[in-house]
């Protein structure tokens, strides 16, 4: 995989092959600058000028509209970027886009249930997003992505800056998604989760399997 | 005959076609305002004295040159000479727009020219043809002053909107990336910035229309009244001018922003970070 550089293409990931099976959680660990975020952005088709081949269920990325791809292969950045507006505005954000046109957005009852499920019972749907703590924002951002129904979830250090309760809730939501048949690639800076189905190590642009 | 009656009669005699002529001594006298302002700026160490001097010199040179050219074009009154002047105005306006929008990406010259040309020509000829009824359609005496006002004002709106749309998208980079990751198109992700930019570009015009006649007497009406035109007729002309200027600003800003916002995105709708922009 290469990216355009000042003096021609620069190799960022070398001969990386990663297969994400439905119902599996893959952790990718590695030091800072190893290319972990780059790998996720490339898989989500959010990195310009990338070469290589990606498929979803046997369908090449190149034959899919990028917006359709991103709604199916959802990337969640390390720092949850909630948009200005209320919690409900944020949870319903995907349905403002054409790619979700024709799909019925969840009603207020479903949104309330989703928030209660991650111990955000005290957070009103009308609360402005800027008044959420970092841990609450992370949970709302993950809920938003999951409510839109992706097939694969790409998580960038989802619990790196969270308090214990938020980290636990994010981990549980991720596991529920996997148990329901979703595929997850999660990058972590320090160590892989012992509960991950597969653990890979990324360094100098190369992926290797880690011993359990 | 009293002293004031003699003075009035002398001023009336000095008028040429109802206009009080301004000679070189009066022009030099007017320059004293800039000299005083420049001295004040120097004393207060504002660091703008040089720019003020250059701007004042350019005002002299550019407007006198324009006057000389217009004398020739109006006397000559040929369609190609009028169109030539309009082309020069449009290209010059596009250059000014790019200088005033430093956050805008490169390669926007053509976009600016197209926006100014479509807006400037449409609004100018709509007003001269349909409202004023210029005959012939290229009548230099009518078309050039109207085009000057349309293009000049539209330029301000376009520059303000272009500057704002790119600055706003940069300030919303995180939000735009989030939207893109959730499947938004470039338009869906950029739309809040487009709205902000167009509002910023249009609000000065709307405010100006609302305050006209109450807070200030607009420039064209002032000019006509100074030239001893009927104030009611001057007011009617000013209404036409303000409405056409508003239309030109709105059209120009909308066109320029719609033609250019996508430059912050690549073909796949990815928002381009600063280091990745062409």
CSV table of C-alpha atoms in Angstrom, one decimal:
chain,number,residue,atom,x,y,z
A,1,UNK,CA,0.0,0.0,0.0
A,2,UNK,CA,1.5,3.4,-1.0
A,3,UNK,CA,0.6,7.0,-0.5
A,4,UNK,CA,1.6,9.9,-2.7
A,5,UNK,CA,4.7,11.7,-1.4
A,6,UNK,CA,6.7,14.7,-2.6
A,7,UNK,CA,9.2,12.4,-4.4
A,8,UNK,CA,6.7,9.8,-5.7
A,9,UNK,CA,4.7,7.0,-3.9
A,10,UNK,CA,5.8,6.2,-0.3
A,11,UNK,CA,5.3,2.6,0.9
A,12,UNK,CA,3.3,2.7,4.2
A,13,UNK,CA,2.1,-0.9,4.5
A,14,UNK,CA,4.0,-3.7,2.9
A,15,UNK,CA,2.2,-6.9,1.8
A,16,UNK,CA,-0.4,-6.5,4.5
A,17,UNK,CA,-3.2,-9.1,4.2
A,18,UNK,CA,-6.0,-9.0,6.7
A,19,UNK,CA,-9.1,-11.1,6.6
A,20,UNK,CA,-11.9,-10.0,8.8
A,21,UNK,CA,-14.4,-12.9,9.3
A,22,UNK,CA,-18.0,-12.1,10.4
A,23,UNK,CA,-18.3,-12.5,14.2
A,24,UNK,CA,-14.7,-12.0,15.0
A,25,UNK,CA,-12.7,-9.3,16.8
A,26,UNK,CA,-9.2,-8.7,15.5
A,27,UNK,CA,-6.8,-6.5,17.6
A,28,UNK,CA,-3.9,-4.9,15.9
A,29,UNK,CA,-1.2,-3.6,18.2
A,30,UNK,CA,2.0,-1.8,17.5
A,31,UNK,CA,4.1,1.2,18.5
A,32,UNK,CA,3.2,4.8,17.6
A,33,UNK,CA,3.8,5.5,13.9
A,34,UNK,CA,3.6,1.9,12.9
A,35,UNK,CA,0.7,2.6,10.5
A,36,UNK,CA,-2.2,1.4,12.6
A,37,UNK,CA,-4.5,4.3,11.9
A,38,UNK,CA,-3.3,4.4,8.3
A,39,UNK,CA,-4.4,0.7,8.0
A,40,UNK,CA,-7.9,1.5,9.4
A,41,UNK,CA,-8.3,4.6,7.2
A,42,UNK,CA,-7.3,2.7,4.1
A,43,UNK,CA,-9.8,-0.1,4.9
A,44,UNK,CA,-12.5,2.5,5.4
A,45,UNK,CA,-11.5,4.2,2.1
A,46,UNK,CA,-10.8,7.4,3.9
A,47,UNK,CA,-7.2,7.8,2.7
A,48,UNK,CA,-6.6,9.5,-0.6
A,49,UNK,CA,-4.3,8.0,-3.2
A,50,UNK,CA,-4.0,4.6,-1.7
A,51,UNK,CA,-3.1,1.6,-3.9
A,52,UNK,CA,-3.9,-2.0,-3.0
A,53,UNK,CA,-7.0,-4.2,-3.0
A,54,UNK,CA,-9.8,-4.4,-0.5
A,55,UNK,CA,-13.0,-6.5,-0.8
A,56,UNK,CA,-16.2,-6.8,1.2
A,57,UNK,CA,-17.9,-10.2,1.0
A,58,UNK,CA,-16.0,-10.8,-2.2
A,59,UNK,CA,-17.0,-7.5,-3.8
A,60,UNK,CA,-14.0,-5.3,-4.7
A,61,UNK,CA,-14.0,-1.8,-3.1
A,62,UNK,CA,-13.4,-0.3,-6.5
A,63,UNK,CA,-16.8,-1.5,-7.7
A,64,UNK,CA,-18.7,0.0,-4.8
A,65,UNK,CA,-19.7,3.7,-4.3
A,66,UNK,CA,-17.3,5.1,-1.6
A,67,UNK,CA,-20.3,6.3,0.5
A,68,UNK,CA,-21.9,2.8,0.4
A,69,UNK,CA,-18.6,1.3,1.4
A,70,UNK,CA,-18.1,3.7,4.3
A,71,UNK,CA,-21.6,3.0,5.6
A,72,UNK,CA,-20.8,-0.8,5.5
A,73,UNK,CA,-17.2,-0.5,6.8
A,74,UNK,CA,-17.5,2.1,9.5
A,75,UNK,CA,-14.5,3.8,10.9
A,76,UNK,CA,-14.6,5.4,14.4
A,77,UNK,CA,-11.7,7.8,15.2
A,78,UNK,CA,-9.8,7.8,18.4
A,79,UNK,CA,-11.3,11.0,19.5
A,80,UNK,CA,-15.0,10.9,19.0
A,81,UNK,CA,-16.0,13.9,16.9
A,82,UNK,CA,-19.6,14.7,17.8
A,83,UNK,CA,-21.2,17.4,15.7
A,84,UNK,CA,-22.8,20.5,17.1
A,85,UNK,CA,-26.3,19.8,18.3
A,86,UNK,CA,-28.1,17.5,20.8
A,87,UNK,CA,-27.3,13.9,21.6
A,88,UNK,CA,-30.4,12.9,19.5
A,89,UNK,CA,-29.1,15.0,16.6
A,90,UNK,CA,-25.8,13.1,16.8
A,91,UNK,CA,-27.4,9.7,17.0
A,92,UNK,CA,-29.6,10.4,14.0
A,93,UNK,CA,-26.8,12.0,12.0
A,94,UNK,CA,-26.3,9.1,9.6
A,95,UNK,CA,-30.0,9.3,8.5
A,96,UNK,CA,-29.4,12.9,7.2
A,97,UNK,CA,-27.2,11.4,4.5
A,98,UNK,CA,-28.4,10.1,1.1
A,99,UNK,CA,-26.6,6.8,1.6
A,100,UNK,CA,-29.2,6.0,4.3
A,101,UNK,CA,-32.1,7.4,2.3
A,102,UNK,CA,-35.1,5.1,2.4
A,103,UNK,CA,-34.2,3.6,5.7
A,104,UNK,CA,-36.3,4.4,8.7
A,105,UNK,CA,-34.4,6.2,11.5
A,106,UNK,CA,-34.7,4.9,15.0
A,107,UNK,CA,-37.5,6.6,17.0
A,108,UNK,CA,-37.0,8.3,20.3
A,109,UNK,CA,-37.8,5.2,22.3
A,110,UNK,CA,-35.1,3.2,20.5
A,111,UNK,CA,-32.6,5.9,21.1
A,112,UNK,CA,-33.5,6.1,24.8
A,113,UNK,CA,-33.1,2.3,25.0
A,114,UNK,CA,-29.7,2.4,23.3
A,115,UNK,CA,-28.5,5.1,25.7
A,116,UNK,CA,-29.8,3.2,28.8
A,117,UNK,CA,-28.0,0.1,27.5
A,118,UNK,CA,-24.6,1.8,27.9
A,119,UNK,CA,-25.4,3.3,31.3
A,120,UNK,CA,-26.2,6.7,29.9
A,121,UNK,CA,-29.7,6.8,31.6
A,122,UNK,CA,-29.0,10.2,33.0
A,123,UNK,CA,-28.2,11.7,29.6
A,124,UNK,CA,-31.2,13.3,28.0
A,125,UNK,CA,-31.6,13.1,24.3
A,126,UNK,CA,-31.9,16.8,24.1
A,127,UNK,CA,-28.7,17.5,26.0
A,128,UNK,CA,-26.2,19.5,23.9
A,129,UNK,CA,-23.3,17.2,22.8
A,130,UNK,CA,-20.7,19.7,24.0
A,131,UNK,CA,-21.9,19.1,27.5
A,132,UNK,CA,-21.0,15.4,27.5
A,133,UNK,CA,-17.8,14.1,29.2
A,134,UNK,CA,-15.2,12.4,27.1
A,135,UNK,CA,-16.4,9.0,28.1
A,136,UNK,CA,-20.0,9.8,27.4
A,137,UNK,CA,-19.1,11.3,24.0
A,138,UNK,CA,-17.2,8.1,23.1
A,139,UNK,CA,-20.2,5.9,24.0
A,140,UNK,CA,-22.6,8.2,22.0
A,141,UNK,CA,-20.2,8.1,19.0
A,142,UNK,CA,-20.0,4.3,19.1
A,143,UNK,CA,-23.8,4.0,19.5
A,144,UNK,CA,-24.3,6.3,16.5
A,145,UNK,CA,-22.0,4.2,14.3
A,146,UNK,CA,-23.7,0.9,15.5
A,147,UNK,CA,-27.3,2.2,15.1
A,148,UNK,CA,-26.5,2.8,11.4
A,149,UNK,CA,-25.9,-1.0,11.0
A,150,UNK,CA,-22.4,-1.5,9.6
A,151,UNK,CA,-21.1,-4.9,8.6
A,152,UNK,CA,-17.5,-4.2,9.7
A,153,UNK,CA,-16.4,-1.8,12.5
A,154,UNK,CA,-12.9,-0.2,12.5
A,155,UNK,CA,-12.1,1.1,15.9
A,156,UNK,CA,-9.1,3.4,16.5
A,157,UNK,CA,-7.8,3.1,20.1
A,158,UNK,CA,-11.5,3.2,21.3
A,159,UNK,CA,-10.7,3.1,25.0
A,160,UNK,CA,-7.3,4.8,25.2
A,161,UNK,CA,-8.5,8.0,26.9
A,162,UNK,CA,-11.5,6.6,28.7
A,163,UNK,CA,-12.4,6.1,32.4
A,164,UNK,CA,-12.9,2.5,33.5
A,165,UNK,CA,-16.7,2.5,33.3
A,166,UNK,CA,-16.7,4.0,29.8
A,167,UNK,CA,-14.0,1.7,28.6
A,168,UNK,CA,-16.0,-1.3,29.9
A,169,UNK,CA,-19.2,-0.1,28.2
A,170,UNK,CA,-17.4,0.5,24.9
A,171,UNK,CA,-15.8,-3.0,25.2
A,172,UNK,CA,-19.2,-4.6,25.9
A,173,UNK,CA,-20.9,-2.8,22.9
A,174,UNK,CA,-18.1,-4.0,20.7
A,175,UNK,CA,-18.4,-7.6,21.9
A,176,UNK,CA,-22.2,-7.5,21.4
A,177,UNK,CA,-21.7,-6.3,17.8
A,178,UNK,CA,-19.3,-9.2,17.2
A,179,UNK,CA,-21.6,-11.7,18.8
A,180,UNK,CA,-24.4,-10.5,16.5
A,181,UNK,CA,-22.2,-11.4,13.5
A,182,UNK,CA,-20.2,-8.2,12.9
A,183,UNK,CA,-16.5,-8.1,12.1
A,184,UNK,CA,-14.3,-5.7,14.1
A,185,UNK,CA,-10.7,-4.5,13.6
A,186,UNK,CA,-9.5,-2.6,16.6
A,187,UNK,CA,-6.1,-1.0,16.9
A,188,UNK,CA,-4.4,-0.5,20.2
A,189,UNK,CA,-1.2,1.1,21.3
A,190,UNK,CA,-0.2,-1.1,24.2
A,191,UNK,CA,-1.5,-4.6,24.2
A,192,UNK,CA,-4.2,-6.8,22.6
A,193,UNK,CA,-7.2,-7.7,24.6
A,194,UNK,CA,-7.1,-11.3,25.8
A,195,UNK,CA,-10.7,-11.8,24.6
A,196,UNK,CA,-9.8,-10.8,21.0
A,197,UNK,CA,-10.3,-13.6,18.5
A,198,UNK,CA,-7.2,-12.7,16.7
A,199,UNK,CA,-4.2,-10.6,17.6
A,200,UNK,CA,-1.8,-9.1,15.1
A,201,UNK,CA,1.3,-7.0,15.5
A,202,UNK,CA,2.0,-4.1,13.1
A,203,UNK,CA,5.5,-2.6,12.9
A,204,UNK,CA,7.5,-1.0,10.1
A,205,UNK,CA,4.4,-1.4,7.8
A,206,UNK,CA,4.3,-5.2,8.2
A,207,UNK,CA,1.7,-7.4,10.0
A,208,UNK,CA,2.5,-10.5,11.9
A,209,UNK,CA,0.4,-12.9,13.9
A,210,UNK,CA,0.9,-12.7,17.7
A,211,UNK,CA,1.2,-15.8,19.9
A,212,UNK,CA,-1.8,-16.2,22.3
B,1,UNK,CA,-27.7,92.2,-5.1
B,2,UNK,CA,-26.7,90.6,-1.8
B,3,UNK,CA,-23.4,88.8,-1.2
B,4,UNK,CA,-25.0,85.4,-0.9
B,5,UNK,CA,-27.0,85.9,-4.1
B,6,UNK,CA,-23.8,86.8,-6.0
B,7,UNK,CA,-22.1,83.6,-4.6
B,8,UNK,CA,-25.1,81.4,-5.7
B,9,UNK,CA,-25.1,83.0,-9.1
B,10,UNK,CA,-21.3,82.4,-9.5
B,11,UNK,CA,-21.6,78.7,-8.5
B,12,UNK,CA,-24.5,78.3,-10.9
B,13,UNK,CA,-22.4,79.8,-13.7
B,14,UNK,CA,-19.6,77.5,-12.9
B,15,UNK,CA,-21.7,74.4,-13.3
B,16,UNK,CA,-21.3,72.3,-16.4
B,17,UNK,CA,-24.4,70.5,-17.4
B,18,UNK,CA,-25.7,70.8,-13.8
B,19,UNK,CA,-22.4,69.5,-12.3
B,20,UNK,CA,-20.1,71.6,-10.2
B,21,UNK,CA,-16.7,71.0,-11.9
B,22,UNK,CA,-13.7,70.0,-9.8
B,23,UNK,CA,-10.3,71.3,-11.0
B,24,UNK,CA,-6.8,70.2,-10.1
B,25,UNK,CA,-6.5,72.7,-7.2
B,26,UNK,CA,-9.6,71.1,-5.6
B,27,UNK,CA,-8.2,67.6,-6.2
B,28,UNK,CA,-5.0,68.6,-4.4
B,29,UNK,CA,-7.1,70.1,-1.6
B,30,UNK,CA,-8.9,66.8,-1.2
B,31,UNK,CA,-5.6,65.0,-0.9
B,32,UNK,CA,-5.0,66.9,2.3
B,33,UNK,CA,-7.5,64.6,4.0
B,34,UNK,CA,-5.2,61.6,3.2
B,35,UNK,CA,-2.1,63.5,4.2
B,36,UNK,CA,-3.6,64.3,7.6
B,37,UNK,CA,-4.8,60.7,8.0
B,38,UNK,CA,-1.4,59.4,7.0
B,39,UNK,CA,0.3,61.7,9.5
B,40,UNK,CA,-2.1,60.5,12.2
B,41,UNK,CA,-1.4,56.8,11.3
B,42,UNK,CA,2.4,57.5,11.4
B,43,UNK,CA,2.1,59.2,14.8
B,44,UNK,CA,0.1,56.2,16.2
B,45,UNK,CA,2.6,53.8,14.6
B,46,UNK,CA,-0.3,51.9,12.9
B,47,UNK,CA,2.1,50.6,10.2
B,48,UNK,CA,-0.4,51.4,7.4
B,49,UNK,CA,1.0,54.8,6.2
B,50,UNK,CA,2.8,53.3,3.2
B,51,UNK,CA,-0.3,51.3,2.2
B,52,UNK,CA,-2.4,54.4,2.6
B,53,UNK,CA,-0.1,56.4,0.4
B,54,UNK,CA,0.0,53.7,-2.3
B,55,UNK,CA,-3.8,53.2,-2.2
B,56,UNK,CA,-4.4,57.0,-2.5
B,57,UNK,CA,-1.9,57.2,-5.4
B,58,UNK,CA,-3.7,54.2,-7.1
B,59,UNK,CA,-7.0,55.9,-6.6
B,60,UNK,CA,-5.8,58.9,-8.5
B,61,UNK,CA,-4.1,57.0,-11.3
B,62,UNK,CA,-6.8,54.3,-11.8
B,63,UNK,CA,-9.8,56.6,-11.6
B,64,UNK,CA,-8.3,59.3,-13.9
B,65,UNK,CA,-7.2,56.6,-16.4
B,66,UNK,CA,-10.7,55.1,-16.2
B,67,UNK,CA,-12.2,58.5,-16.8
B,68,UNK,CA,-10.0,59.0,-19.9
B,69,UNK,CA,-10.9,55.6,-21.2
B,70,UNK,CA,-14.6,56.1,-20.6
B,71,UNK,CA,-14.5,59.5,-22.4
B,72,UNK,CA,-13.1,57.6,-25.4
B,73,UNK,CA,-15.5,54.6,-25.1
B,74,UNK,CA,-18.6,56.7,-24.6
B,75,UNK,CA,-17.7,58.9,-27.6
B,76,UNK,CA,-16.8,55.9,-29.7
B,77,UNK,CA,-19.8,53.8,-28.5
B,78,UNK,CA,-19.0,50.5,-30.3
B,79,UNK,CA,-20.2,47.2,-28.9
B,80,UNK,CA,-16.8,45.5,-28.9
B,81,UNK,CA,-15.2,48.4,-27.0
B,82,UNK,CA,-17.9,48.1,-24.3
B,83,UNK,CA,-17.6,44.3,-24.1
B,84,UNK,CA,-13.8,44.8,-23.9
B,85,UNK,CA,-14.1,47.0,-20.9
B,86,UNK,CA,-16.5,44.5,-19.3
B,87,UNK,CA,-14.0,41.7,-19.8
B,88,UNK,CA,-11.2,43.8,-18.2
B,89,UNK,CA,-13.5,44.5,-15.3
B,90,UNK,CA,-14.3,40.8,-14.8
B,91,UNK,CA,-10.7,39.7,-15.0
B,92,UNK,CA,-9.6,42.4,-12.6
B,93,UNK,CA,-12.4,41.5,-10.2
B,94,UNK,CA,-11.3,37.8,-10.3
B,95,UNK,CA,-7.8,38.8,-9.4
B,96,UNK,CA,-9.0,40.9,-6.4
B,97,UNK,CA,-11.2,38.0,-5.2
B,98,UNK,CA,-8.2,35.6,-5.1
B,99,UNK,CA,-6.1,38.2,-3.2
B,100,UNK,CA,-8.8,38.7,-0.6
B,101,UNK,CA,-9.4,35.0,0.0
B,102,UNK,CA,-6.0,33.7,1.3
B,103,UNK,CA,-7.5,30.5,2.7
B,104,UNK,CA,-9.0,29.5,-0.7
B,105,UNK,CA,-7.1,26.8,-2.6
B,106,UNK,CA,-5.1,27.5,-5.8
B,107,UNK,CA,-6.6,27.2,-9.2
B,108,UNK,CA,-9.7,29.2,-8.4
B,109,UNK,CA,-9.1,31.9,-11.0
B,110,UNK,CA,-11.3,30.3,-13.6
B,111,UNK,CA,-14.1,29.8,-11.1
B,112,UNK,CA,-13.9,33.5,-10.1
B,113,UNK,CA,-14.0,34.6,-13.7
B,114,UNK,CA,-17.0,32.4,-14.5
B,115,UNK,CA,-18.9,33.5,-11.4
B,116,UNK,CA,-18.2,37.2,-12.1
B,117,UNK,CA,-18.9,36.9,-15.8
B,118,UNK,CA,-22.2,35.0,-15.4
B,119,UNK,CA,-23.4,37.3,-12.6
B,120,UNK,CA,-22.0,40.6,-14.0
B,121,UNK,CA,-23.3,40.1,-17.5
B,122,UNK,CA,-26.7,38.7,-16.6
B,123,UNK,CA,-27.6,41.4,-14.0
B,124,UNK,CA,-26.0,44.3,-16.0
B,125,UNK,CA,-27.9,43.5,-19.2
B,126,UNK,CA,-31.1,42.6,-17.4
B,127,UNK,CA,-31.1,46.1,-15.8
B,128,UNK,CA,-29.9,48.1,-18.8
B,129,UNK,CA,-32.1,46.2,-21.2
B,130,UNK,CA,-35.3,45.6,-19.2
B,131,UNK,CA,-35.4,48.3,-16.6
B,132,UNK,CA,-33.5,51.3,-18.1
B,133,UNK,CA,-34.2,50.3,-21.8
B,134,UNK,CA,-30.7,51.2,-23.1
B,135,UNK,CA,-30.6,51.8,-26.8
B,136,UNK,CA,-28.5,50.4,-28.4
B,137,UNK,CA,-28.1,47.5,-26.0
B,138,UNK,CA,-24.4,48.2,-25.6
B,139,UNK,CA,-24.9,52.0,-24.9
B,140,UNK,CA,-21.6,52.7,-23.1
B,141,UNK,CA,-23.0,55.6,-21.1
B,142,UNK,CA,-25.5,53.2,-19.4
B,143,UNK,CA,-23.8,49.8,-19.5
B,144,UNK,CA,-20.4,50.7,-18.1
B,145,UNK,CA,-21.4,52.5,-15.0
B,146,UNK,CA,-24.1,49.8,-14.2
B,147,UNK,CA,-21.6,47.0,-14.9
B,148,UNK,CA,-19.1,48.7,-12.6
B,149,UNK,CA,-21.5,48.8,-9.7
B,150,UNK,CA,-22.7,45.2,-10.3
B,151,UNK,CA,-19.2,43.7,-10.7
B,152,UNK,CA,-17.7,45.8,-7.9
B,153,UNK,CA,-20.3,44.9,-5.4
B,154,UNK,CA,-20.6,41.3,-6.5
B,155,UNK,CA,-16.8,41.0,-6.1
B,156,UNK,CA,-17.0,41.9,-2.4
B,157,UNK,CA,-19.7,39.2,-1.8
B,158,UNK,CA,-17.9,36.6,-3.7
B,159,UNK,CA,-14.5,37.2,-2.0
B,160,UNK,CA,-16.1,37.2,1.5
B,161,UNK,CA,-18.0,34.0,0.8
B,162,UNK,CA,-15.0,32.2,-0.8
B,163,UNK,CA,-12.7,33.2,2.1
B,164,UNK,CA,-15.3,32.0,4.6
B,165,UNK,CA,-16.3,28.7,3.1
B,166,UNK,CA,-12.7,27.4,3.1
B,167,UNK,CA,-11.9,28.8,6.5
B,168,UNK,CA,-15.1,27.3,7.9
B,169,UNK,CA,-14.4,23.9,6.4
B,170,UNK,CA,-10.9,23.9,8.0
B,171,UNK,CA,-12.3,24.8,11.4
B,172,UNK,CA,-14.9,21.9,11.0
B,173,UNK,CA,-12.3,19.4,9.7
B,174,UNK,CA,-13.1,16.9,12.5
B,175,UNK,CA,-16.8,17.2,12.0
B,176,UNK,CA,-16.4,16.8,8.2
B,177,UNK,CA,-14.3,13.7,8.7
B,178,UNK,CA,-16.9,12.2,11.0
B,179,UNK,CA,-19.6,12.9,8.5
B,180,UNK,CA,-17.6,11.4,5.6
B,181,UNK,CA,-16.8,8.3,7.7
B,182,UNK,CA,-20.6,7.9,8.2
B,183,UNK,CA,-21.2,7.9,4.5
B,184,UNK,CA,-21.8,11.7,3.8
B,185,UNK,CA,-21.2,13.0,0.3
B,186,UNK,CA,-18.8,16.0,-0.1
B,187,UNK,CA,-21.9,18.2,-0.4
B,188,UNK,CA,-23.6,16.8,2.7
B,189,UNK,CA,-20.4,17.3,4.8
B,190,UNK,CA,-19.6,20.8,3.4
B,191,UNK,CA,-23.2,22.1,3.5
B,192,UNK,CA,-23.0,23.8,6.9
B,193,UNK,CA,-19.9,25.6,5.8
B,194,UNK,CA,-21.5,26.6,2.5
B,195,UNK,CA,-24.5,28.0,4.4
B,196,UNK,CA,-22.3,29.9,6.9
B,197,UNK,CA,-20.2,31.4,4.0
B,198,UNK,CA,-23.2,32.5,2.0
B,199,UNK,CA,-24.8,34.1,5.0
B,200,UNK,CA,-21.5,35.9,5.8
B,201,UNK,CA,-21.3,37.1,2.2
B,202,UNK,CA,-24.9,38.3,2.0
B,203,UNK,CA,-25.6,39.9,5.4
B,204,UNK,CA,-23.7,43.1,4.6
B,205,UNK,CA,-25.8,43.7,1.5
B,206,UNK,CA,-29.0,42.9,3.4
B,207,UNK,CA,-28.0,45.3,6.2
B,208,UNK,CA,-27.1,47.9,3.7
B,209,UNK,CA,-30.5,47.6,2.0
B,210,UNK,CA,-32.2,47.9,5.3
B,211,UNK,CA,-30.3,51.0,6.4
B,212,UNK,CA,-30.5,52.8,3.0
B,213,UNK,CA,-32.1,56.2,3.3
B,214,UNK,CA,-32.2,56.0,7.1
B,215,UNK,CA,-28.6,55.8,8.1
B,216,UNK,CA,-26.9,56.9,4.9
B,217,UNK,CA,-27.6,58.2,1.4
B,218,UNK,CA,-26.2,55.6,-1.0
B,219,UNK,CA,-23.4,56.6,-3.3
B,220,UNK,CA,-25.2,56.7,-6.6
B,221,UNK,CA,-28.1,58.7,-5.2
B,222,UNK,CA,-25.6,61.1,-3.6
B,223,UNK,CA,-23.9,61.5,-7.0
B,224,UNK,CA,-27.1,62.3,-8.8
B,225,UNK,CA,-28.3,64.8,-6.2
B,226,UNK,CA,-24.9,66.5,-6.3
B,227,UNK,CA,-25.4,66.6,-10.1
B,228,UNK,CA,-28.8,68.4,-9.4
B,229,UNK,CA,-31.0,65.5,-10.6
B,230,UNK,CA,-34.5,65.2,-9.3
B,231,UNK,CA,-34.1,63.5,-5.8
B,232,UNK,CA,-37.2,61.3,-6.4
B,233,UNK,CA,-35.7,60.1,-9.7
B,234,UNK,CA,-32.4,59.6,-8.0
B,235,UNK,CA,-34.2,57.5,-5.3
B,236,UNK,CA,-35.8,55.4,-8.0
B,237,UNK,CA,-32.5,54.8,-9.7
B,238,UNK,CA,-30.9,53.9,-6.3
B,239,UNK,CA,-33.7,51.4,-5.6
B,240,UNK,CA,-32.9,49.7,-9.0
B,241,UNK,CA,-29.2,49.8,-8.2
B,242,UNK,CA,-29.5,48.3,-4.7
B,243,UNK,CA,-31.8,45.5,-5.8
B,244,UNK,CA,-29.5,44.6,-8.7
B,245,UNK,CA,-26.5,44.8,-6.5
B,246,UNK,CA,-28.2,42.4,-4.0
B,247,UNK,CA,-29.1,40.1,-6.8
B,248,UNK,CA,-25.6,40.2,-8.2
B,249,UNK,CA,-24.0,39.5,-4.8
B,250,UNK,CA,-26.3,36.6,-4.1
B,251,UNK,CA,-25.8,35.1,-7.6
B,252,UNK,CA,-22.1,35.6,-7.6
B,253,UNK,CA,-21.5,34.2,-4.1
B,254,UNK,CA,-23.7,31.2,-4.7
B,255,UNK,CA,-22.1,30.4,-8.0
B,256,UNK,CA,-18.5,30.8,-6.7
B,257,UNK,CA,-19.1,28.7,-3.6
B,258,UNK,CA,-20.9,25.9,-5.4
B,259,UNK,CA,-18.2,25.8,-8.1
B,260,UNK,CA,-15.3,25.7,-5.6
B,261,UNK,CA,-16.2,24.0,-2.2
B,262,UNK,CA,-15.4,20.5,-3.7
B,263,UNK,CA,-11.7,21.4,-4.0
B,264,UNK,CA,-11.3,20.5,-0.4
B,265,UNK,CA,-12.4,16.9,-1.3
B,266,UNK,CA,-10.9,14.3,-3.6
B,267,UNK,CA,-12.7,12.3,-6.2
B,268,UNK,CA,-13.9,9.8,-3.6
B,269,UNK,CA,-15.3,12.5,-1.3
B,270,UNK,CA,-12.4,12.4,1.2
B,271,UNK,CA,-11.7,15.7,3.0
B,272,UNK,CA,-8.1,16.6,2.2
B,273,UNK,CA,-5.8,17.4,5.0
B,274,UNK,CA,-3.5,20.5,4.6
B,275,UNK,CA,-0.5,18.4,3.5
B,276,UNK,CA,-2.5,16.5,0.9
B,277,UNK,CA,-4.1,19.4,-1.0
B,278,UNK,CA,-3.1,19.8,-4.6
